[in-house]
Amino acid sequence: VGFVTIKDVAKEAGVSLGTASRVINNVASVDAKNRARVHAAIEKLGFIPNRSAQSMRKGLSGEIGILVRDFTIPVLGGFVRAVQTVLDEAGYILLISSTENRKNRELDLLGQLSRRRVDGLIMTSASETDDDLVASRERLGFPILFFDRDVHGSSDCVLIDHTEGTRQAVSYLLSLGHRRILLVTGNTETYPAYARIRGYVLAHEAAGITVDPTLIRGGSFESHSALVESSSILDTATSTRPTAIIAGGIDMLPGVLKAVRARGLRIPEDISVIGNSDSDLAMLATPPVTVVKWDYREVGHTSAHLILDRIYKRAPERQRRIVIPTELVIRGSCGPAPTQPGRG
Amino acid sequence: VGFVTIKDVAKEAGVSLGTASRVINNVASVDAKNRARVHAAIEKLGFIPNRSAQSMRKGLSGEIGILVRDFTIPVLGGFVRAVQTVLDEAGYILLISSTENRKNRELDLLGQLSRRRVDGLIMTSASETDDDLVASRERLGFPILFFDRDVHGSSDCVLIDHTEGTRQAVSYLLSLGHRRILLVTGNTETYPAYARIRGYVLAHEAAGITVDPTLIRGGSFESHSALVESSSILDTATSTRPTAIIAGGIDMLPGVLKAVRARGLRIPEDISVIGNSDSDLAMLATPPVTVVKWDYREVGHTSAHLILDRIYKRAPERQRRIVIPTELVIRGSCGPAPTQPGRG
DNA sequence: TTGAAAGCGCTAACAA
DNA sequence: TTGTTAGCGCTTTCAA
């Protein structure tokens, strides 16, 4: 019932508080007979230690926070689960929440976790540089692990290699003859967006092709934004219309696909499409969608291990930056550039 | 940093511990001057109350657990988010975890939450009747809200009306001339499975059609199971093959679609498909998939409110069973039954 | 190996 | 309105 305390256990077992505590915490120096008695008492009474009391005494909560934009997005949910697998194992419990990319919500949640005295935090901030956000992180008092955010300072970062992923995707499209490739991506103040833009530029440079800046749309990572951005450019004149679209955010493929469908464009005959992160949708769409993907389990496991290192203070002082590779999975959504772009 | 205590605040403000505590807890009877002093001290020192200590003192943790099979499944993730919205508002923090439908994991997690002294729990158990699971729930000492599980006892249940949803889906297929409709669903010991089977039978009875029990496949809710079950029956003789498949689980549409694709069957010419719960995949597949859907936000909000009622003891003693309606969204994945089923 | 006792940070009852 | 104090359940010295 949760009302049995260690006192009750000690009394039942006929030992002192201290001995009961030692048994519960597996301290070696306890007589076998007493140990057995205490275990029997625990069993009989149904004693369950109170974590709040333990936390207070030990100064450690056994809780780790994890803040992502939206854990409902499959690839982020998968990341969270992978983190949880490792942290469960280590005896920690995860406090999961979605920031919805809203600064004030992020600030609130940071406060919550602070009150909760979590032992560590894994997060993807809405901004790497915003003053309030940075300040509020800095007085947190527990280690932070940034996931897919390249933050200046001493906190570790686990990053996905979006630059290389996008470079490969763009090179592939370029090799198919595309010259007007739209990159829809998120807030350019954050790593996933500017890293992808860098890859986009790199690929063009390598091919000796000038980049048209109007083809880079960095707004928000919301799924809705992908729909809006791709819709608007698809409605322009033939000469300014792209022949290929890269959904440069984990949540953007649905929006891009909707925009394309709404205009009756055929994939890949009229327009080529590449997604970021794999999904059932990408695999089962007609045609299946070519994607830049990565192993989110690996990302999750790595993040969990890095934060544990910090908590146990077994990590070097200096910041660690781990970059996880991406892979271009070619499926049926890209074809040769149409001679006349758009509605064939 | 988390090392400033209420004592430091009291000293800094030149008041007693008690007064500082009163200010923090918004107790009215504090002199305005002192109140201001305390606030100033809090500000200056960056004091953040320690929840563990508060919890211990108050006997309430301010935490609520939520256990679903897998919060990575979009519609479950959405449910969790909806719950979180309400509970955030009420000042609670959610402890989210996936049971993976494994009994031992569920037992472990129940223990975790018990140690944590959560104030309440929202869950979808792997079984409504398993002895160990039932026993371990009963000695929990805090209220439970069952989500989509029809559990005997005094705990409230929020249920989705799968019976009516499936009845409508089957009637619709029957009206299109289908006579061999496959229902793939999960563990028949749980409500979502047996409720759907009931709806399946009801629809057949109403149409005066005999049910072929081999067309009801209740195994596991895993996505993989849907692939296996539908694959195996699609490989049988024409006479035993279904002309329509209902993916009777929130996670089953991908598996069904994969099985159908792998055999080169056209939807809806060769075979009709209906999914359960809406998704990007259902909306954007070619053709878009007809689904039984429900408002998971409503489900989440309702669940959150019911558990809060219990925690605040403002609910009636008796068990409450809330049934949430479903809606059949007709899209392009169902057509008239082919005269000769299967590969045209 | 064990028991006694201090105290983690906080709230609330009591007395002033 | 305020200060003092007991104690929430536990771990961990310190002595024995």
PDB file of C-alpha atoms (C1' of nucleotides) in Angstrom, chain A residues 6 21 25 47 50 54 57, chain D residues 8-14:
ATOM      1  CA  ILE A   6      11.609   0.787   6.970  1.00  0.00           C
ATOM      2  CA  SER A  21      18.685  -0.145   5.695  1.00  0.00           C
ATOM      3  CA  ASN A  25      21.066  -1.361   0.148  1.00  0.00           C
ATOM      4  CA  PHE A  47       7.593  -3.059   1.963  1.00  0.00           C
ATOM      5  CA  ASN A  50      10.163   5.381  -0.740  1.00  0.00           C
ATOM      6  CA  GLN A  54      16.015   7.982  -0.632  1.00  0.00           C
ATOM      7  CA  ARG A  57      19.020  11.595   1.666  1.00  0.00           C
TER       8      ARG A  57
ATOM      9  C1'  DC D   8       8.084  12.892   6.743  1.00  0.00           C
ATOM     10  C1'  DG D   9      11.410   7.967   5.449  1.00  0.00           C
ATOM     11  C1'  DC D  10      15.591   7.173   4.711  1.00  0.00           C
ATOM     12  C1'  DT D  11      21.081   6.697   4.771  1.00  0.00           C
ATOM     13  C1'  DT D  12      25.210   7.071   7.014  1.00  0.00           C
ATOM     14  C1'  DT D  13      28.357   8.417  10.191  1.00  0.00           C
ATOM     15  C1'  DC D  14      30.095   7.272  14.899  1.00  0.00           C
TER      16       DC D  14
END
